[in-house]
Coordinates of C-alpha atoms in Angstrom, one line a residue:
M3 CA 28.9 -6.6 7.6
Q4 CA 27.9 -7.8 4.1
D5 CA 25.1 -10.5 4.0
L6 CA 25.1 -12.6 0.8
C7 CA 23.1 -15.6 -0.4
L8 CA 25.2 -18.4 -2.0
P9 CA 23.7 -20.7 -4.7
R10 CA 23.9 -24.4 -4.6
D11 CA 27.2 -24.5 -6.5
S12 CA 31.0 -24.6 -5.7
I13 CA 32.2 -21.1 -5.0
N14 CA 35.7 -19.8 -5.9
L15 CA 37.0 -17.0 -3.6
C16 CA 39.8 -14.7 -4.9
L17 CA 41.9 -13.6 -2.0
V18 CA 44.7 -11.1 -1.5
G19 CA 47.1 -10.8 1.4
G20 CA 47.7 -12.8 4.5
V21 CA 44.4 -14.4 5.6
T22 CA 43.0 -16.8 8.1
F23 CA 40.0 -18.9 7.1
R24 CA 37.5 -20.7 9.2
F25 CA 35.0 -22.9 7.4
C26 CA 31.9 -23.9 9.4
T27 CA 29.0 -26.2 8.3
P28 CA 26.4 -28.0 10.3
H29 CA 28.6 -31.1 10.2
E30 CA 32.1 -29.9 10.4
S31 CA 34.5 -27.1 11.2
L32 CA 37.9 -26.5 9.7
S33 CA 40.5 -23.8 10.4
L34 CA 43.1 -23.1 7.7
P35 CA 45.7 -20.4 8.1
L36 CA 47.3 -19.2 4.8
S37 CA 49.9 -16.5 4.1
F38 CA 50.8 -15.5 0.6
S39 CA 51.3 -12.6 -1.7
G40 CA 49.4 -12.1 -4.9
H41 CA 46.2 -13.9 -5.7
A42 CA 45.0 -17.3 -4.6
V43 CA 41.9 -19.2 -5.5
V44 CA 40.3 -21.4 -2.7
P45 CA 37.5 -23.8 -3.7
V46 CA 34.5 -24.0 -1.3
W47 CA 32.4 -27.1 -1.0
R48 CA 29.2 -27.8 -3.0
G49 CA 26.3 -28.3 -0.7
E50 CA 23.1 -26.9 0.8
Q51 CA 22.2 -23.3 0.1
T52 CA 24.1 -21.3 2.6
R53 CA 24.5 -17.8 3.9
L54 CA 27.8 -16.1 3.8
V55 CA 28.6 -13.6 6.5
L56 CA 31.8 -11.6 6.0
W57 CA 33.4 -9.5 8.6
M58 CA 36.3 -7.3 7.7
S59 CA 38.5 -5.4 10.1
L60 CA 41.8 -3.6 9.6
W61 CA 44.5 -4.1 12.2
S62 CA 45.9 -0.7 13.1
H63 CA 49.5 -1.9 13.6
S64 CA 49.6 -4.4 10.7
S65 CA 49.4 -4.2 6.9
H66 CA 47.8 -7.6 6.9
L67 CA 44.1 -7.9 6.4
C68 CA 42.3 -10.2 8.7
Q69 CA 39.2 -11.9 7.3
Q70 CA 36.9 -14.4 8.9
I71 CA 34.5 -16.2 6.7
Q72 CA 31.7 -18.1 8.4
F73 CA 29.2 -20.3 6.7
A74 CA 26.0 -21.2 8.5
D75 CA 22.8 -22.9 7.5
Q76 CA 20.5 -20.4 5.9
K77 CA 17.7 -21.1 8.3
Q78 CA 19.9 -20.2 11.3
E79 CA 20.7 -16.9 9.7
F80 CA 17.3 -16.1 8.3
N81 CA 16.5 -13.3 10.7
K82 CA 19.7 -11.4 10.1
R83 CA 19.0 -8.0 8.6
P84 CA 21.2 -6.6 5.8
T85 CA 23.0 -3.3 6.3
K86 CA 21.9 -0.2 4.4
I87 CA 24.3 -1.1 1.6
G88 CA 22.8 -4.6 1.5
R89 CA 19.2 -3.3 1.4
R90 CA 20.1 -0.9 -1.5
S91 CA 21.6 -3.8 -3.4
L92 CA 18.6 -6.0 -2.7
S93 CA 16.2 -3.3 -3.8
R94 CA 18.1 -2.7 -7.0
S95 CA 18.2 -6.4 -7.7
I96 CA 14.5 -6.9 -7.2
S97 CA 13.7 -3.8 -9.4
Q98 CA 15.9 -5.1 -12.2
S99 CA 14.3 -8.5 -12.0
S100 CA 10.8 -7.1 -12.2
T101 CA 11.8 -5.0 -15.2
D102 CA 13.4 -8.0 -17.0
S103 CA 10.7 -10.6 -16.4
Y104 CA 7.4 -8.6 -16.2
G105 CA 6.0 -11.4 -14.2
S106 CA 3.0 -9.6 -13.0
A107 CA 0.7 -6.8 -14.1
A108 CA 1.9 -4.6 -11.2
S109 CA 5.4 -4.4 -12.7
Y110 CA 4.4 -3.2 -16.1
T111 CA 4.6 0.5 -15.3
D112 CA 8.1 1.8 -15.8
S113 CA 9.1 3.7 -12.7
S114 CA 12.0 5.5 -14.3
D115 CA 9.9 8.2 -15.9
D116 CA 6.5 7.9 -14.2
E117 CA 6.2 11.7 -13.7
T118 CA 6.6 12.5 -17.4
S119 CA 3.4 12.1 -19.4
P120 CA 3.9 10.2 -22.7
R121 CA 2.0 13.0 -24.3
D122 CA 4.8 15.4 -23.5
K123 CA 7.6 13.2 -25.0
Q124 CA 8.9 13.0 -28.5
Q125 CA 8.9 9.3 -29.4
K126 CA 10.2 7.4 -32.4
N127 CA 10.9 3.8 -33.0
S128 CA 14.2 2.4 -34.5
K129 CA 12.9 3.1 -38.0
G130 CA 12.1 6.8 -37.3
N131 CA 8.3 6.3 -37.1
G132 CA 6.6 8.4 -34.4
D133 CA 2.9 7.8 -35.1
F134 CA 2.3 6.3 -31.6
C135 CA 2.2 7.4 -28.0
I136 CA 3.3 4.9 -25.4
K137 CA 5.2 4.8 -22.1
N138 CA 8.6 3.7 -23.1
I139 CA 9.8 2.4 -26.5
K140 CA 12.9 0.9 -24.8
Q141 CA 10.6 -1.9 -23.4
A142 CA 9.9 -3.3 -26.9
D143 CA 12.2 -6.3 -26.6
F144 CA 10.4 -7.4 -23.4
G145 CA 7.1 -6.9 -25.1
R146 CA 8.1 -9.0 -28.1
R147 CA 8.9 -11.9 -25.7
E148 CA 5.5 -11.6 -24.2
I149 CA 3.9 -11.7 -27.6
E150 CA 5.9 -14.8 -28.7
I151 CA 4.8 -16.6 -25.5
A152 CA 1.2 -15.7 -26.2
E153 CA 1.4 -17.0 -29.7
Q154 CA 2.1 -20.5 -28.3
E155 CA -1.3 -20.4 -26.4
M156 CA -3.3 -19.0 -29.3
P157 CA -3.5 -21.8 -31.8
A158 CA -6.7 -20.7 -33.6
L159 CA -5.4 -17.3 -34.4
M160 CA -2.1 -18.7 -35.6
A161 CA -4.0 -21.3 -37.7
L162 CA -6.2 -18.5 -39.1
R163 CA -3.1 -16.4 -39.9
K164 CA -1.5 -19.4 -41.8
R165 CA -4.6 -20.4 -43.7
A166 CA -5.9 -17.0 -44.8
Q167 CA -2.8 -14.8 -45.2
G168 CA -2.5 -15.9 -48.8
E169 CA -6.0 -14.8 -49.6
K170 CA -5.8 -11.5 -47.7
P171 CA -9.5 -11.4 -46.8
L172 CA -9.0 -8.0 -45.1
A173 CA -7.1 -6.4 -47.9
G174 CA -8.1 -2.7 -47.9
A175 CA -9.6 -2.9 -44.4
K176 CA -8.7 0.0 -42.1
V177 CA -9.5 -1.2 -38.6
V178 CA -9.6 1.2 -35.7
G179 CA -9.6 -0.7 -32.4
C180 CA -10.2 0.1 -28.7
T181 CA -9.6 -3.0 -26.5
H182 CA -7.3 -4.0 -23.7
I183 CA -3.7 -3.8 -25.1
T184 CA -2.2 -7.0 -23.9
A185 CA 0.0 -9.6 -25.5
Q186 CA -3.1 -11.5 -26.6
T187 CA -4.4 -8.4 -28.4
A188 CA -1.0 -7.9 -30.0
V189 CA -1.3 -11.4 -31.5
L190 CA -4.8 -10.4 -32.9
M191 CA -3.5 -7.2 -34.3
E192 CA -0.6 -8.9 -36.0
T193 CA -3.0 -11.5 -37.4
L194 CA -5.3 -8.8 -38.8
T195 CA -2.3 -7.2 -40.5
A196 CA -1.2 -10.6 -41.9
L197 CA -4.7 -10.8 -43.4
G198 CA -4.3 -7.5 -45.1
A199 CA -5.7 -4.9 -42.7
Q200 CA -4.2 -1.7 -41.5
C201 CA -4.7 -1.1 -37.7
R202 CA -4.7 1.8 -35.3
W203 CA -5.3 1.1 -31.7
A204 CA -6.2 2.6 -28.3
A205 CA -6.9 1.1 -24.9
C206 CA -10.4 0.5 -23.5
N207 CA -9.3 0.7 -19.9
I208 CA -6.8 3.1 -18.3
Y209 CA -5.2 0.3 -16.2
S210 CA -5.1 -2.7 -18.4
T211 CA -2.4 -1.8 -20.9
Q212 CA 0.8 -3.8 -20.8
N213 CA 3.4 -1.1 -21.5
E214 CA 6.0 -3.4 -22.9
V215 CA 3.5 -4.9 -25.3
A216 CA 2.5 -1.4 -26.5
A217 CA 6.2 -0.7 -27.0
A218 CA 6.7 -3.9 -29.1
L219 CA 3.7 -3.0 -31.2
A220 CA 5.0 0.6 -31.7
E221 CA 8.4 -0.8 -32.7
G222 CA 6.7 -3.1 -35.1
G223 CA 5.1 -0.2 -36.9
F224 CA 1.7 -0.2 -35.3
S225 CA 0.0 3.1 -34.4
V226 CA -0.7 2.5 -30.7
F227 CA -1.9 5.2 -28.3
A228 CA -2.0 3.7 -24.7
W229 CA -0.2 3.3 -21.5
K230 CA -0.9 1.9 -18.1
G231 CA -2.3 4.6 -15.7
E232 CA -3.8 7.0 -18.2
S233 CA -6.0 9.8 -16.8
E234 CA -9.5 10.2 -18.0
D235 CA -8.4 13.0 -20.3
D236 CA -5.5 10.9 -21.6
F237 CA -8.0 8.1 -22.3
W238 CA -10.1 10.2 -24.7
W239 CA -7.1 11.9 -26.2
C240 CA -5.7 8.5 -27.2
I241 CA -8.9 7.5 -28.8
D242 CA -9.0 10.8 -30.7
R243 CA -5.5 10.4 -31.9
C244 CA -6.3 6.9 -33.0
V245 CA -9.3 8.1 -35.1
N246 CA -8.3 11.6 -36.2
L247 CA -5.5 11.3 -38.7
E248 CA -5.4 13.3 -41.9
G249 CA -5.5 11.1 -44.9
W250 CA -6.6 8.0 -43.0
Q251 CA -10.3 7.0 -42.8
P252 CA -11.3 3.9 -40.8
N253 CA -13.8 1.5 -42.5
M254 CA -14.1 -1.1 -39.6
I255 CA -14.4 -0.7 -35.8
L256 CA -13.4 -3.2 -33.3
D257 CA -14.6 -2.1 -29.9
D258 CA -14.7 -3.3 -26.3
G259 CA -17.1 -1.3 -24.2
G260 CA -18.4 1.1 -26.9
D261 CA -16.2 4.1 -26.0
L262 CA -14.7 4.2 -29.5
T263 CA -18.0 4.0 -31.2
H264 CA -19.4 6.6 -28.9
W265 CA -16.5 9.0 -29.6
I266 CA -16.9 8.7 -33.4
Y267 CA -20.7 9.3 -33.1
K268 CA -20.0 12.3 -30.9
K269 CA -17.0 13.9 -32.7
Y270 CA -16.8 12.5 -36.3
P271 CA -20.3 11.2 -37.3
N272 CA -19.5 11.7 -41.0
M273 CA -16.9 8.8 -40.7
F274 CA -19.8 6.3 -40.6
K275 CA -20.4 7.0 -44.3
K276 CA -17.4 4.8 -45.1
I277 CA -17.5 2.4 -42.1
K278 CA -18.8 -1.0 -43.1
G279 CA -19.4 -2.4 -39.6
I280 CA -18.7 -2.5 -35.9
V281 CA -17.6 -5.6 -33.9
E282 CA -18.3 -5.3 -30.2
E283 CA -17.3 -7.8 -27.5
S284 CA -18.6 -6.6 -24.1
V285 CA -22.0 -6.5 -22.4
T286 CA -21.6 -2.8 -21.9
G287 CA -20.8 -2.1 -25.5
V288 CA -23.5 -4.4 -26.9
H289 CA -26.1 -2.7 -24.6
R290 CA -25.1 0.7 -26.1
L291 CA -25.4 -0.7 -29.6
Y292 CA -28.9 -2.0 -28.9
Q293 CA -29.9 1.4 -27.5
L294 CA -28.6 3.1 -30.7
S295 CA -30.5 0.6 -32.8
K296 CA -33.7 1.1 -30.9
A297 CA -33.4 4.8 -31.3
G298 CA -32.8 4.5 -35.0
K299 CA -29.4 6.0 -34.7
L300 CA -27.3 2.9 -35.6
C301 CA -26.1 3.8 -39.1
V302 CA -23.9 0.7 -39.8
P303 CA -24.3 -3.1 -39.2
A304 CA -22.9 -4.3 -35.9
M305 CA -21.8 -7.8 -34.8
N306 CA -22.5 -8.7 -31.2
V307 CA -19.5 -10.9 -30.3
N308 CA -20.2 -10.9 -26.6
D309 CA -23.3 -13.1 -27.0
S310 CA -21.7 -15.6 -29.3
V311 CA -21.4 -19.0 -27.8
T312 CA -17.6 -19.0 -28.0
K313 CA -17.4 -15.8 -26.0
Q314 CA -20.1 -16.5 -23.4
K315 CA -19.3 -20.1 -22.6
F316 CA -15.5 -19.7 -22.6
D317 CA -14.1 -16.2 -22.1
N318 CA -16.8 -15.0 -19.7
L319 CA -16.9 -18.2 -17.7
Y320 CA -13.5 -19.9 -17.8
C321 CA -11.4 -16.8 -18.0
C322 CA -13.1 -15.2 -15.0
R323 CA -13.1 -18.5 -13.1
E324 CA -9.3 -18.4 -13.1
S325 CA -8.5 -14.7 -13.1
I326 CA -10.7 -13.6 -10.2
L327 CA -8.5 -15.5 -7.8
D328 CA -5.3 -14.2 -9.4
G329 CA -6.4 -10.6 -9.2
L330 CA -7.5 -10.8 -5.6
K331 CA -4.3 -12.7 -4.5
R332 CA -1.9 -10.3 -6.2
T333 CA -3.6 -7.2 -4.7
T334 CA -4.6 -8.3 -1.2
D335 CA -2.8 -11.6 -0.4
V336 CA -6.2 -12.7 1.0
M337 CA -6.9 -16.2 2.0
F338 CA -10.2 -17.4 0.6
G339 CA -10.9 -20.3 2.9
G340 CA -13.8 -19.4 5.2
K341 CA -14.2 -15.9 3.8
Q342 CA -17.8 -14.7 3.3
V343 CA -18.2 -13.4 -0.3
V344 CA -21.1 -11.8 -2.1
V345 CA -21.1 -12.0 -5.9
C346 CA -23.5 -9.6 -7.6
G347 CA -24.8 -11.2 -10.8
Y348 CA -24.9 -14.8 -11.8
G349 CA -24.3 -14.5 -15.6
E350 CA -21.4 -16.3 -17.1
V351 CA -18.9 -14.0 -15.3
G352 CA -20.6 -14.5 -12.0
K353 CA -20.8 -18.2 -12.5
G354 CA -17.0 -18.4 -13.1
C355 CA -16.3 -16.2 -10.0
C356 CA -18.6 -18.2 -7.7
A357 CA -17.2 -21.6 -8.9
A358 CA -13.6 -20.5 -8.2
L359 CA -14.3 -19.0 -4.8
K360 CA -16.4 -22.0 -3.7
A361 CA -13.6 -24.3 -4.7
M362 CA -11.3 -22.4 -2.4
G363 CA -13.5 -22.8 0.6
S364 CA -15.3 -19.5 0.6
I365 CA -18.9 -19.0 1.8
V366 CA -20.5 -17.5 -1.3
Y367 CA -23.7 -15.5 -1.6
V368 CA -25.3 -14.4 -4.9
T369 CA -27.5 -11.5 -5.8
E370 CA -29.5 -11.6 -9.0
I371 CA -32.5 -10.0 -10.8
D372 CA -33.2 -12.7 -13.3
P373 CA -35.2 -15.6 -11.9
I374 CA -33.6 -18.1 -14.3
C375 CA -30.1 -17.2 -13.3
A376 CA -31.2 -17.0 -9.7
L377 CA -32.5 -20.6 -9.9
Q378 CA -29.2 -21.7 -11.4
A379 CA -27.4 -20.2 -8.5
C380 CA -29.6 -22.0 -6.0
M381 CA -29.2 -25.3 -7.8
D382 CA -25.4 -24.8 -7.9
G383 CA -25.5 -24.5 -4.1
F384 CA -25.3 -20.8 -3.5
R385 CA -27.6 -18.8 -1.2
L386 CA -29.5 -16.1 -3.1
V387 CA -29.8 -12.9 -1.1
K388 CA -30.4 -9.2 -1.4
L389 CA -27.2 -7.2 -0.9
N390 CA -28.5 -5.2 2.1
E391 CA -29.1 -8.5 3.9
V392 CA -25.4 -9.5 4.0
I393 CA -23.5 -6.3 3.5
R394 CA -22.5 -6.0 7.2
Q395 CA -21.0 -9.4 7.4
V396 CA -19.3 -10.2 4.1
D397 CA -15.5 -10.0 3.7
I398 CA -15.5 -9.5 -0.1
V399 CA -17.9 -7.8 -2.5
I400 CA -17.6 -8.6 -6.2
T401 CA -19.8 -7.0 -8.9
C402 CA -20.4 -8.8 -12.2
T403 CA -23.6 -7.2 -13.6
G404 CA -22.7 -4.7 -16.3
N405 CA -25.2 -2.4 -14.6
K406 CA -24.7 0.9 -12.7
N407 CA -24.8 1.7 -8.9
V408 CA -25.0 -1.9 -7.8
V409 CA -22.9 -1.0 -4.7
V410 CA -23.9 2.5 -3.6
R411 CA -22.6 4.7 -0.8
E412 CA -25.2 3.4 1.7
Y413 CA -23.8 -0.1 1.3
L414 CA -20.2 1.1 1.4
D415 CA -21.0 2.9 4.7
R416 CA -22.4 -0.3 6.2
M417 CA -19.5 -2.6 5.2
K418 CA -17.3 -4.2 7.9
N419 CA -13.8 -3.0 8.5
G420 CA -11.4 -4.4 5.9
C421 CA -14.0 -5.5 3.4
I422 CA -12.6 -5.9 -0.1
V423 CA -14.6 -4.3 -2.9
C424 CA -14.0 -5.0 -6.6
N425 CA -15.6 -5.2 -10.0
M426 CA -15.4 -7.9 -12.7
G427 CA -17.6 -6.1 -15.1
H428 CA -16.2 -4.0 -18.0
S429 CA -17.1 -0.5 -16.9
N430 CA -16.5 1.4 -13.6
T431 CA -20.1 2.1 -13.1
E432 CA -21.1 -0.8 -10.8
I433 CA -19.5 0.6 -7.7
D434 CA -20.3 4.2 -6.8
V435 CA -16.7 5.3 -6.4
A436 CA -17.6 9.0 -7.0
S437 CA -19.5 9.0 -3.7
L438 CA -16.3 8.1 -1.8
R439 CA -14.4 11.2 -3.0
T440 CA -15.7 13.4 -0.2
P441 CA -13.8 15.5 2.4
E442 CA -14.7 13.3 5.3
L443 CA -13.1 10.2 3.8
T444 CA -9.4 9.6 3.4
W445 CA -7.8 7.7 0.5
E446 CA -4.6 5.9 1.1
R447 CA -2.7 4.2 -1.8
V448 CA -1.1 1.0 -0.3
R449 CA 0.1 -0.6 -3.4
S450 CA -0.5 -0.5 -7.2
Q451 CA -4.3 -0.5 -7.9
V452 CA -5.1 -0.9 -4.2
D453 CA -6.6 1.9 -2.1
H454 CA -7.8 2.0 1.5
V455 CA -10.8 4.3 1.9
I456 CA -10.9 5.4 5.5
W457 CA -14.0 6.6 7.4
P458 CA -13.7 9.1 10.3
D459 CA -14.1 6.4 12.9
G460 CA -11.1 4.5 11.5
K461 CA -13.1 1.9 9.5
R462 CA -11.6 1.2 6.1
I463 CA -12.5 -0.7 3.0
V464 CA -10.1 -2.0 0.4
L465 CA -11.0 -0.8 -3.1
L466 CA -9.3 -2.4 -6.0
A467 CA -8.5 -0.7 -9.3
E468 CA -10.8 2.2 -8.3
G469 CA -13.8 0.1 -9.3
R470 CA -12.5 -0.9 -12.7
L471 CA -12.2 -4.3 -14.2
L472 CA -10.2 -6.3 -11.6
N473 CA -8.6 -9.1 -13.6
L474 CA -7.1 -7.0 -16.5
S475 CA -6.3 -4.1 -14.2
C476 CA -4.6 -6.0 -11.5
S477 CA -3.4 -9.3 -12.9
T478 CA -3.4 -11.2 -16.2
V479 CA -5.9 -13.5 -17.9
P480 CA -5.5 -16.9 -19.4
T481 CA -4.1 -16.6 -23.0
F482 CA -5.7 -19.8 -24.4
V483 CA -9.3 -18.7 -23.6
L484 CA -8.6 -15.3 -25.1
S485 CA -7.5 -17.0 -28.3
I486 CA -11.2 -18.1 -28.6
T487 CA -12.5 -14.6 -28.3
A488 CA -9.9 -13.0 -30.5
T489 CA -10.5 -15.6 -33.3
T490 CA -14.2 -14.8 -33.0
Q491 CA -13.5 -11.1 -33.4
A492 CA -11.3 -11.7 -36.4
L493 CA -13.9 -13.8 -38.1
A494 CA -16.6 -11.2 -37.3
L495 CA -14.5 -8.5 -39.0
I496 CA -13.9 -10.7 -42.0
E497 CA -17.6 -11.5 -42.3
L498 CA -18.8 -7.8 -42.1
Y499 CA -16.0 -6.5 -44.3
N500 CA -16.7 -9.0 -47.1
A501 CA -20.5 -9.3 -46.8
P502 CA -22.3 -8.4 -50.0
E503 CA -24.3 -5.2 -49.9
G504 CA -27.7 -5.9 -48.4
R505 CA -26.8 -9.0 -46.3
Y506 CA -26.6 -6.9 -43.1
K507 CA -28.7 -3.9 -42.4
Q508 CA -28.2 -1.2 -39.9
D509 CA -28.9 -3.4 -36.9
V510 CA -27.1 -5.6 -34.3
Y511 CA -26.4 -9.2 -35.4
L512 CA -25.0 -12.4 -33.7
L513 CA -22.2 -14.3 -35.3
P514 CA -23.5 -17.2 -37.5
K515 CA -23.4 -20.5 -35.6
K516 CA -21.2 -22.0 -38.2
M517 CA -18.5 -19.6 -37.4
D518 CA -18.9 -20.3 -33.7
E519 CA -18.3 -24.0 -34.3
Y520 CA -15.4 -23.2 -36.6
V521 CA -13.7 -21.2 -33.9
A522 CA -14.2 -24.1 -31.4
S523 CA -12.9 -26.7 -33.9
L524 CA -9.6 -24.7 -34.4
H525 CA -8.8 -25.2 -30.7
L526 CA -9.5 -28.9 -30.4
P527 CA -6.1 -30.1 -31.7
T528 CA -4.5 -28.6 -28.7
F529 CA -6.1 -31.3 -26.6
D530 CA -5.5 -34.0 -29.1
A531 CA -9.3 -34.2 -29.3
H532 CA -11.1 -36.0 -32.1
L533 CA -14.6 -35.3 -33.2
T534 CA -17.1 -38.0 -34.0
E535 CA -18.6 -37.7 -37.5
L536 CA -22.2 -38.4 -38.3
S537 CA -23.1 -41.1 -40.8
D538 CA -25.4 -40.1 -43.6
E539 CA -28.3 -41.9 -41.9
Q540 CA -27.7 -40.2 -38.6
A541 CA -27.5 -36.8 -40.3
K542 CA -30.7 -37.4 -42.1
Y543 CA -32.4 -38.5 -38.9
L544 CA -31.4 -35.3 -37.1
G545 CA -32.1 -33.1 -40.1
L546 CA -28.5 -31.8 -40.0
N547 CA -25.7 -31.3 -42.5
K548 CA -22.9 -33.7 -41.7
N549 CA -20.5 -30.8 -41.4
G550 CA -22.7 -28.5 -39.3
P551 CA -23.9 -26.2 -38.0
F552 CA -25.1 -28.5 -35.2
K553 CA -26.9 -25.9 -33.2
P554 CA -29.6 -23.5 -34.3
N555 CA -28.8 -19.8 -34.4
Y556 CA -31.0 -19.1 -31.4
Y557 CA -28.9 -21.6 -29.3
R558 CA -27.0 -19.8 -26.5

C-alpha cells in the first residue's frame, strides 16, 4: 500500500494495461471500466486536498493488472500509517526540505558528515582559496540567500555601505573579529570590506554559527573559522587560526564576550603594539575590559558598544523580547500560559524576557540585586523574590545577569520535575552546568541543544544549549534590531581607526552620543518616520544645536 498526499490541482494519471477505476469523493462515486493497450491519460477532478490510497495486486491467472484507486477526504484517512517505504520517502523529503530552506537554527548542522571534524578536512572554495575552516563549502548558495534576505532588514548598514564606500574610511584596517557568525554578521563583514577593511573571523559561541552563512563567507573570500557544535578545543583553535597568520597583523579587534581579546593578551601580547583599538559589544566582554583598565593592563583604547543607547535600548530589550519565546518554543514546545517563570536579572535583557512572557500569560517572578532595577520590576507588575523562595514551584528558570553561579547545584537539586533551565546572558557561567556532570546524574540528549538531566529518583530537568546563550544557540534573532547594533559596531571601528593620536587613551570609552543618534536616524526611513526640526529660537532656549546631539553623553 502506498499512501500519498495530492495537492489542490488536477492530476493526470498515466496508466498501462487493462484497468478498472473507481472514483470516490464525499459527494459522489463513479465506476469506470477501461481496457486498452499502450498509454492513456485520465484527468482527475480539481478539488479539496485529498489522500490517494493505491492498492495493487497481480492476478495469478491473468496478465492484466487490476488497480483500484480510491480517493477519500484527508481527514478520514489522517490516521493511516505509511508503509516502511512510505516512511523512508517521507523522511528523505523532510530532510531535503530542511537542507534547502534552513528554516530553523536546528537544521543548520549538515548531518551528512557530522562525524568528520572540519579540522581534518582539506577545504577550498571555487577559486582555490583554502584559508578558512567551516563545516561544508557546498552550503554556500544557501548561505548567500540568507545573507541577501538579511540585507533587506538591515537598512542602516546598507546605507552606510553606500555612503562611505567611496571614501573607504577603513582603508588599511585589518579587523579580526570574534562574534556570532550569522547572516546579520555576514552583512556587517561585507560592509566593513566595502569600506576598505580586511577581515578574519571566528565565532564567539560554539552553537551559534550558521554553517551555510560561514560557507557563503568562505566562498566569498573571507577567512572564517567556525562551525556549529565546536568543542572547547575547536573554539580556541579557531580563534588562534584567525589571529596567527604569517604576514598578517591585525590592527583592530571586534569582540563579543572578550575571548578574542583575552587570547591575544595571553598568547600574542606583542600584537597590541600595532592594534589601534578594541570594540566590544557584550556585558561580559565590557566587564573584562574594565578589569584590565583598572589593573593598568589595557594597552589600547576600547569602545564599550554594549552600553551605548542604541545597543541597550534596542538590541538588549527588543531582540530578547522576541527571541526568548522563539528559542523556548523551538526547543521545548512549551505553552507559556499559566506557567510560573523566574527571570534572574532585570536589566534590559531581563526586561525584554519578562515583557514577552507576561504577554503570553505566564506568572513571572524576578530576582535582582540592584534596588533601582528591582523597583522597576515591581512597578512593571512583577513580584520580586529570592531564587530560593520559588525554586521548588517554578516551571522555567531564565538567567539574564552576566554573572556566574546564579543557578547553583543546590537550586538544581530542588527544582521540580520537568523544570526548563536556560540562559539569556552571553557566557555559560550563570548556570553551574559543571556540577551536573557527575556519575549519579544521567544526561539524555532528546533533540538538538536539548538535554534531560536525570536524578537517581527519576526527576529530570530540561537544560537548553548546555547553559549557553539560548536565542542564538537554539533559534534566530530579529535581523532589523541587529542592524542597529552592527551599524554601531561599524561606526565605533571607524571612529577608533581614524581618531587622531591622543584623542583616546588606554581606557574604555562610550560611543559619542552624536553617533548613537546617527545610527537611530538611519533606521527611521523604514517606518516612513519624519523627525520634527527645532526652530532657531527653540534650539537656543534648550541650549542645543539644531542638528544634535540632543542628549548628554551621560544619558543612558
